[in-house]
Short mmCIF file of C-alpha atoms in Angstrom, two decimals:
data_model
loop_
_atom_site.label_atom_id
_atom_site.label_comp_id
_atom_site.label_asym_id
_atom_site.label_seq_id
_atom_site.Cartn_x
_atom_site.Cartn_y
_atom_site.Cartn_z
CA MET A 1 -22.90 -8.78 -13.65
CA HIS A 2 -20.14 -8.81 -15.54
CA ALA A 3 -18.65 -11.87 -17.21
CA ASP A 4 -15.38 -12.52 -16.30
CA PRO A 5 -15.34 -14.86 -13.31
CA ASP A 6 -11.69 -14.83 -12.00
CA ARG A 7 -11.29 -10.79 -11.34
CA PRO A 8 -14.34 -11.29 -8.53
CA ARG A 9 -12.66 -14.02 -7.31
CA GLU A 10 -9.42 -12.73 -7.27
CA PHE A 11 -10.94 -9.60 -5.39
CA ALA A 12 -12.85 -11.62 -2.43
CA PHE A 13 -9.77 -13.83 -1.99
CA GLU A 14 -7.93 -10.67 -1.53
CA LEU A 15 -9.92 -9.27 0.79
CA ALA A 16 -10.59 -12.07 3.06
CA LEU A 17 -7.01 -12.64 2.87
CA CYS A 18 -6.62 -8.52 4.51
CA SER A 19 -9.27 -9.45 7.09
CA HIS A 20 -7.63 -12.79 8.00
CA LEU A 21 -4.36 -10.62 8.25
CA GLU A 22 -5.54 -8.08 10.58
CA GLU A 23 -6.94 -10.81 13.26
CA ALA A 24 -3.85 -13.12 12.86
CA THR A 25 -1.15 -10.54 12.70
CA ASP A 26 -0.10 -6.90 13.79
CA TRP A 27 0.61 -5.59 10.47
CA VAL A 28 -0.83 -2.78 8.93
CA LEU A 29 -1.49 -3.78 5.53
CA GLY A 30 -2.00 -1.70 2.04
CA ARG A 31 -3.50 -2.87 -1.21
CA GLN A 32 -2.65 -2.80 -4.72
CA LEU A 33 0.64 -0.37 -4.31
CA GLY A 34 3.29 0.64 -6.91
CA ALA A 35 6.24 -2.19 -5.86
CA ALA A 36 8.90 -1.20 -8.57
CA VAL A 37 11.57 1.57 -8.55
CA ALA A 38 12.55 2.57 -12.13
CA ALA A 39 9.00 2.56 -12.72
CA PRO A 40 6.65 2.15 -9.59
CA ALA A 41 3.47 1.24 -11.94
CA ARG A 42 4.57 -1.22 -13.66
CA ARG A 43 4.64 -3.86 -10.87
CA VAL A 44 1.53 -3.48 -8.47
CA VAL A 45 1.65 -5.96 -5.39
CA ASP A 46 -1.38 -6.91 -4.52
CA VAL A 47 -0.53 -6.88 -0.74
CA CYS A 48 1.93 -4.95 1.63
CA GLY A 49 2.21 -6.11 5.47
CA LEU A 50 3.80 -3.53 7.31
CA VAL A 51 5.48 -4.72 10.73
CA PRO A 52 5.82 -1.88 13.01
CA GLY A 53 9.42 -0.90 14.44
CA PRO A 54 10.37 0.84 17.45
CA ALA A 55 9.24 4.26 16.55
CA PHE A 56 6.00 3.14 14.66
CA ASP A 57 4.00 5.53 17.49
CA ASP A 58 5.72 8.23 16.73
CA ARG A 59 4.76 7.99 12.82
CA ALA A 60 1.06 7.35 14.08
CA ALA A 61 0.80 10.60 15.77
CA VAL A 62 1.69 12.14 13.08
CA SER A 63 -0.96 11.71 10.45
CA GLU A 64 -3.69 9.10 9.48
CA GLN A 65 -2.54 9.76 5.74
CA THR A 66 0.47 9.14 3.60
CA VAL A 67 3.07 11.62 4.20
CA PRO A 68 4.65 12.55 0.47
CA VAL A 69 8.52 11.21 0.40
CA ARG A 70 9.11 13.96 -1.36
CA ALA A 71 8.19 16.13 1.99
CA ILE A 72 10.40 13.62 3.91
CA THR A 73 13.79 13.85 1.71
CA SER A 74 12.76 17.97 0.97
CA ASP A 75 15.26 20.63 3.04
CA VAL A 76 11.97 21.53 4.87
CA GLY A 77 13.27 21.53 8.60
CA VAL A 78 11.81 21.82 12.32
CA GLY A 79 13.22 24.88 12.85
CA GLU A 80 12.87 27.99 11.40
CA ALA A 81 10.63 28.22 7.91
CA VAL A 82 11.59 27.97 4.50
CA PHE A 83 10.58 29.75 1.47
CA TRP A 84 8.64 26.49 -0.39
CA ARG A 85 10.16 26.67 -3.39
CA ASP A 86 13.69 26.34 -2.11
CA ALA A 87 13.24 23.77 -0.15
CA PHE A 88 12.40 21.48 -3.34
CA ASP A 89 14.85 19.83 -5.88
CA CYS A 90 11.82 19.11 -8.80
CA HIS A 91 9.42 20.49 -11.19
CA ARG A 92 7.57 23.53 -9.66
CA GLU A 93 4.15 21.70 -9.63
CA THR A 94 5.67 18.61 -8.36
CA ALA A 95 6.96 20.99 -5.53
CA ARG A 96 3.69 22.69 -4.98
CA GLU A 97 1.85 19.18 -4.72
CA THR A 98 3.82 17.96 -2.51
CA VAL A 99 3.81 21.04 -0.20
CA ASP A 100 -0.10 20.69 -0.50
CA ALA A 101 -0.20 17.32 0.46
CA ALA A 102 2.57 17.76 3.08
CA VAL A 103 0.01 20.28 4.71
CA GLU A 104 -2.92 18.11 4.15
CA ALA A 105 -1.32 15.56 6.51
CA GLY A 106 -0.17 17.70 9.07
CA PHE A 107 3.25 16.79 8.46
CA PHE A 108 4.06 20.65 6.93
CA GLU A 109 2.71 23.78 8.63
CA SER A 110 2.85 26.55 6.26
CA GLU A 111 2.51 30.34 6.98
CA ILE A 112 2.56 33.67 4.96
CA ARG A 113 5.42 36.48 4.91
CA GLY A 114 5.28 39.59 2.70
CA GLY A 115 3.19 37.86 0.14
CA ARG A 116 5.64 34.56 -0.12
CA GLU A 117 4.79 31.22 1.50
CA TYR A 118 6.90 29.79 3.92
CA VAL A 119 6.98 26.18 5.57
CA ARG A 120 8.49 23.82 7.99
CA ARG A 121 7.77 20.69 9.56
CA THR A 122 5.96 19.77 12.77
CA THR A 123 7.95 17.08 13.90
CA ARG A 124 11.00 15.32 12.96
CA TYR A 125 10.71 12.48 10.89
CA PRO A 126 10.93 9.04 12.70
CA GLU A 127 13.28 6.89 10.73
CA ASP A 128 12.41 3.37 12.02
CA TRP A 129 8.83 3.06 12.47
CA PHE A 130 8.79 -0.11 10.65
CA ALA A 131 10.45 -2.79 10.78
CA SER A 132 9.74 -4.57 7.84
CA LEU A 133 7.99 -4.86 4.15
CA VAL A 134 5.74 -8.24 3.28
CA GLY A 135 4.99 -8.40 -0.27
CA VAL A 136 1.65 -10.92 -0.96
CA GLU A 137 1.04 -11.81 -4.51
CA ASN A 138 -2.63 -13.34 -4.64
CA LYS A 139 -3.19 -16.00 -7.28
CA PRO A 140 -6.37 -18.28 -6.31
CA ASP A 141 -5.74 -20.81 -9.30
CA LEU A 142 -2.39 -21.97 -9.59
CA ASP A 143 -3.93 -23.47 -12.74
CA ALA A 144 -3.86 -19.87 -14.52
CA PRO A 145 -0.53 -17.85 -13.44
CA GLY A 146 -0.43 -15.47 -16.11
CA ASP A 147 2.75 -13.58 -15.63
CA LEU A 148 2.76 -15.00 -12.05
CA GLU A 149 6.86 -16.18 -12.48
CA ARG A 150 8.25 -13.07 -13.96
CA GLN A 151 6.95 -11.04 -11.57
CA LEU A 152 7.89 -13.33 -8.21
CA ARG A 153 11.54 -13.68 -10.09
CA THR A 154 11.20 -9.74 -10.35
CA ASP A 155 10.58 -9.79 -7.00
CA VAL A 156 13.53 -11.74 -5.62
CA SER A 157 16.07 -10.03 -7.98
CA LEU A 158 14.48 -6.64 -6.93
CA GLY A 159 14.61 -7.11 -3.06
CA LEU A 160 12.26 -4.47 -2.19
CA PHE A 161 10.22 -6.35 0.26
CA ASP A 162 11.99 -7.61 2.96
CA GLU A 163 10.01 -11.05 2.35
CA VAL A 164 7.55 -12.19 -0.41
CA VAL A 165 5.01 -14.67 -0.43
CA LEU A 166 2.68 -16.44 -2.38
CA ALA A 167 -1.09 -16.79 -1.49
CA THR A 168 -3.40 -19.43 -2.91
CA GLU A 169 -6.54 -21.51 -2.98
CA SER A 170 -4.97 -23.90 -4.73
CA HIS A 171 -3.38 -27.19 -3.41
CA VAL A 172 0.34 -26.83 -4.05
CA THR A 173 2.22 -29.20 -5.89
CA ARG A 174 5.82 -29.79 -6.30
CA ALA A 175 5.70 -29.02 -9.63
CA HIS A 176 3.84 -24.87 -8.77
CA LEU A 177 6.98 -24.87 -6.04
CA ASN A 178 9.23 -26.06 -8.51
CA ARG A 179 7.88 -22.93 -10.78
CA ILE A 180 7.81 -20.81 -7.96
CA PRO A 181 11.58 -18.98 -7.16
CA GLU A 182 13.04 -20.42 -3.91
CA ALA A 183 12.95 -17.47 -2.17
CA VAL A 184 9.15 -16.92 -2.10
CA GLY A 185 6.85 -18.32 0.65
CA VAL A 186 3.89 -20.32 0.09
CA TRP A 187 0.60 -20.06 1.98
CA ARG A 188 -2.76 -22.54 1.10
CA PHE A 189 -5.87 -19.66 2.14
CA ASP A 190 -9.29 -20.59 2.37
CA PRO A 191 -11.64 -17.78 2.20
CA THR A 192 -14.45 -18.94 3.08
CA THR A 193 -13.08 -20.56 6.05
CA GLY A 194 -10.13 -17.83 6.65
CA GLU A 195 -7.64 -20.88 7.47
CA ARG A 196 -3.94 -20.04 6.20
CA THR A 197 -1.78 -23.13 5.68
CA VAL A 198 2.08 -22.37 5.49
CA VAL A 199 3.19 -24.45 2.53
CA ARG A 200 6.33 -23.03 2.38
CA GLU A 201 8.09 -20.42 4.92
CA PRO A 202 9.56 -16.88 3.06
CA THR A 203 13.30 -16.46 2.96
CA PRO A 204 14.39 -13.51 4.20
CA LEU A 205 15.80 -10.91 1.50
CA ASP A 206 18.02 -8.07 1.93
CA PRO A 207 16.56 -4.59 1.06
CA THR A 208 20.25 -2.84 2.02
CA ALA A 209 22.01 -4.60 -0.75
CA PRO A 210 21.54 -3.25 -5.00
CA GLY A 211 18.81 -5.15 -6.84
CA VAL A 212 17.87 -6.09 -10.29
CA GLU A 213 14.71 -4.21 -11.42
CA LEU A 214 12.64 -5.44 -15.20
CA VAL A 215 12.16 -2.21 -16.60
CA ALA A 216 10.81 -3.77 -20.29
CA GLU A 217 10.44 -6.56 -22.07
CA ARG A 218 10.49 -7.13 -26.25
CA PRO A 219 10.68 -9.63 -28.86
CA LEU A 220 14.47 -11.78 -28.09
CA ARG A 221 14.94 -8.42 -25.34
CA THR A 222 14.62 -7.88 -21.67
CA ASP A 223 15.80 -4.96 -20.41
CA VAL A 224 16.65 -4.32 -16.83
CA THR A 225 17.97 -2.40 -14.42
CA VAL A 226 20.34 -2.04 -11.41
CA VAL A 227 18.89 -0.38 -8.06
CA SER A 228 21.16 0.57 -5.51
CA GLU A 229 20.55 0.47 -1.76
CA ALA A 230 19.89 4.20 -1.80
CA GLU A 231 17.06 3.78 -4.45
CA LYS A 232 15.59 1.02 -3.13
CA ARG A 233 15.64 2.77 0.85
CA LEU A 234 13.49 5.30 -0.88
CA ALA A 235 10.98 3.12 -2.72
CA ARG A 236 10.05 1.02 0.51
CA LEU A 237 9.90 4.69 2.34
CA ARG A 238 7.40 5.32 -0.42
CA VAL A 239 5.28 1.79 -0.13
CA ALA A 240 5.60 2.22 3.83
CA GLU A 241 3.81 5.23 3.60
CA ARG A 242 0.94 4.33 0.64
CA THR A 243 0.63 1.50 2.76
CA TYR A 244 -0.13 3.23 6.07
CA GLY A 245 -2.39 5.89 4.18
CA LYS A 246 -4.37 4.06 1.74
CA GLY A 247 -5.45 0.90 3.95
CA TRP A 248 -6.90 -2.26 1.97
CA ARG A 249 -10.71 -1.06 2.03
CA THR A 250 -10.51 1.24 -0.67
CA TYR A 251 -13.83 0.80 -2.61
CA GLU A 252 -16.75 2.33 -2.37
CA PHE A 253 -20.06 1.09 -1.64
CA PRO A 254 -22.67 0.63 -4.56
CA PRO A 255 -26.21 2.50 -4.24
CA CYS A 256 -27.60 -1.10 -4.43
CA ALA A 257 -30.25 -2.48 -2.19
CA ASN A 258 -29.07 -5.87 -2.53
CA VAL A 259 -25.33 -4.91 -0.94
CA ARG A 260 -24.73 -5.11 2.33
CA ALA A 261 -21.07 -4.38 4.58
CA THR A 262 -19.94 -7.65 6.35
CA ASP A 263 -18.61 -7.23 10.04
CA ASP A 264 -14.77 -6.20 8.44
CA GLY A 265 -16.00 -4.26 5.80
CA ARG A 266 -16.20 -5.95 2.42
CA PRO A 267 -19.12 -5.91 0.32
CA TYR A 268 -21.31 -8.82 -0.03
CA CYS A 269 -24.08 -9.15 -2.25
CA ALA A 270 -27.08 -11.00 -0.87
CA HIS A 271 -28.39 -11.93 -4.91
CA PHE A 272 -25.46 -13.68 -5.71
CA GLY A 273 -24.63 -14.92 -2.03
CA ARG A 274 -21.18 -13.98 -2.22
CA VAL A 275 -18.41 -10.40 -1.85
CA VAL A 276 -18.26 -8.63 -4.75
CA ASP A 277 -15.96 -6.06 -6.65
CA PRO A 278 -18.12 -2.66 -6.61
CA GLY A 279 -15.69 -1.11 -9.51
CA ARG A 280 -16.46 -4.28 -11.82
CA GLU A 281 -20.05 -5.81 -11.35
CA CYS A 282 -21.64 -3.33 -9.85
CA GLY A 283 -24.18 -0.51 -10.97
CA GLY A 284 -26.96 -0.21 -14.13
CA ASP A 285 -25.80 -3.23 -16.38
CA CYS A 286 -26.11 -5.80 -13.30
CA PRO A 287 -29.02 -7.68 -13.39
CA ALA A 288 -29.45 -8.04 -9.67
CA PHE A 289 -29.59 -3.99 -9.34
CA GLU A 290 -31.88 -2.32 -7.25
CA ALA A 291 -31.58 1.43 -6.61
CA GLY A 292 -30.89 1.88 -2.87
CA ASP A 293 -28.48 3.51 -0.09
CA PRO A 294 -25.28 1.96 0.27
CA PRO A 295 -24.25 0.88 3.64
CA ALA A 296 -22.73 2.96 5.64
CA VAL A 297 -19.39 1.44 6.87
CA ASP A 298 -16.83 3.71 8.60
CA ALA A 299 -13.57 2.06 7.60
CA ALA A 300 -11.67 4.21 9.43
CA THR A 301 -13.07 3.12 12.14
CA LEU A 302 -12.39 -0.58 11.62
CA ARG A 303 -9.17 0.11 10.60
CA ASP A 304 -8.06 2.09 13.59
CA ASP A 305 -10.07 -0.93 15.79
CA ARG A 306 -8.07 -3.93 14.34
CA THR A 307 -4.76 -2.91 13.50
CA PRO A 308 -2.33 -0.31 14.99
CA TRP A 309 -2.91 2.39 12.66
CA VAL A 310 -4.32 5.45 14.37
CA GLY A 311 -7.10 6.91 12.92
CA ASP A 312 -7.76 11.26 13.24
CA PRO A 313 -4.69 11.16 15.64
CA ALA A 314 -3.78 14.59 17.98
CA GLY A 315 -1.29 15.29 15.36
CA VAL A 316 1.94 17.41 16.58
CA ALA A 317 1.25 20.47 14.90
CA ARG A 318 2.56 23.71 17.24
CA ARG A 319 3.46 27.43 16.78
CA GLN A 320 6.96 28.04 17.00
CA SER A 321 7.99 30.87 19.21
CA GLY A 322 8.30 34.60 17.52
CA LEU A 323 6.46 33.67 14.43
CA ASP A 324 3.52 35.66 15.64
CA ARG A 325 5.56 38.18 14.37
CA PHE A 326 4.96 37.62 10.52
CA LEU A 327 1.35 37.12 10.84
#
């Protein structure tokens, strides 16, 4: 096992919270998602809870995968197919990757005319398929906060999420609350029992207003940028689509005889008696490693059974009248 005890603890805490939220809410959950606008990778939110909206079933019918935002905002429509390159205002390689991903997700259909590829949407994209987004930052030990305060202040000032919550295993004191922005809700969560106590309710943020995003920090200088409502709208759509397509069971089980899957699909090591992080703790350098077949876990079926997410939907692809003459 790797020596750093904090990372495995945070990983196990995060997975336990996701499992709990699957049972306690009707949210669709995703883990480790870019949650900024100017530089999405700069801020990664631990958990995003997507609250279904009125047209959620329409979105679920399209694909179990992420639909690229560039495909949604492109000039590709549901009517006549268009030459793929003409539908995008971006680099050719980016457009090519977007088309391929949209076809793979079932959002685009592709056909060849005179040696050129044409694409069209298989359906209109539902505008109100999610009602809100909840960003959850996990910090089991508040006595080792790291950059927690800066991260939460950025989340509140940017306002990408409708609500922001801090989840912790620690006893929350008045001093802790004073260091956390007032708009941030606080949960105390016990990953062993699955008990969640609301210490403070979050204050709703306004995703329709401009936000302020921290983009760089230097000695004696902090750079910020003002993010428009339109930019936030696209970023929220990206987060929502990534949440829907990615989920939270993103890890692979190691080929170790000591690892089994819990009923909710978490990797549990019988030797150490706890949930482990396969990407950081498992492998040949672990003293308890014993070669064996990895557990057979159907993460998609678990997610389908436990959340509104739909695995392997029938899809919405259809043949447009008259296209046969081009084939």
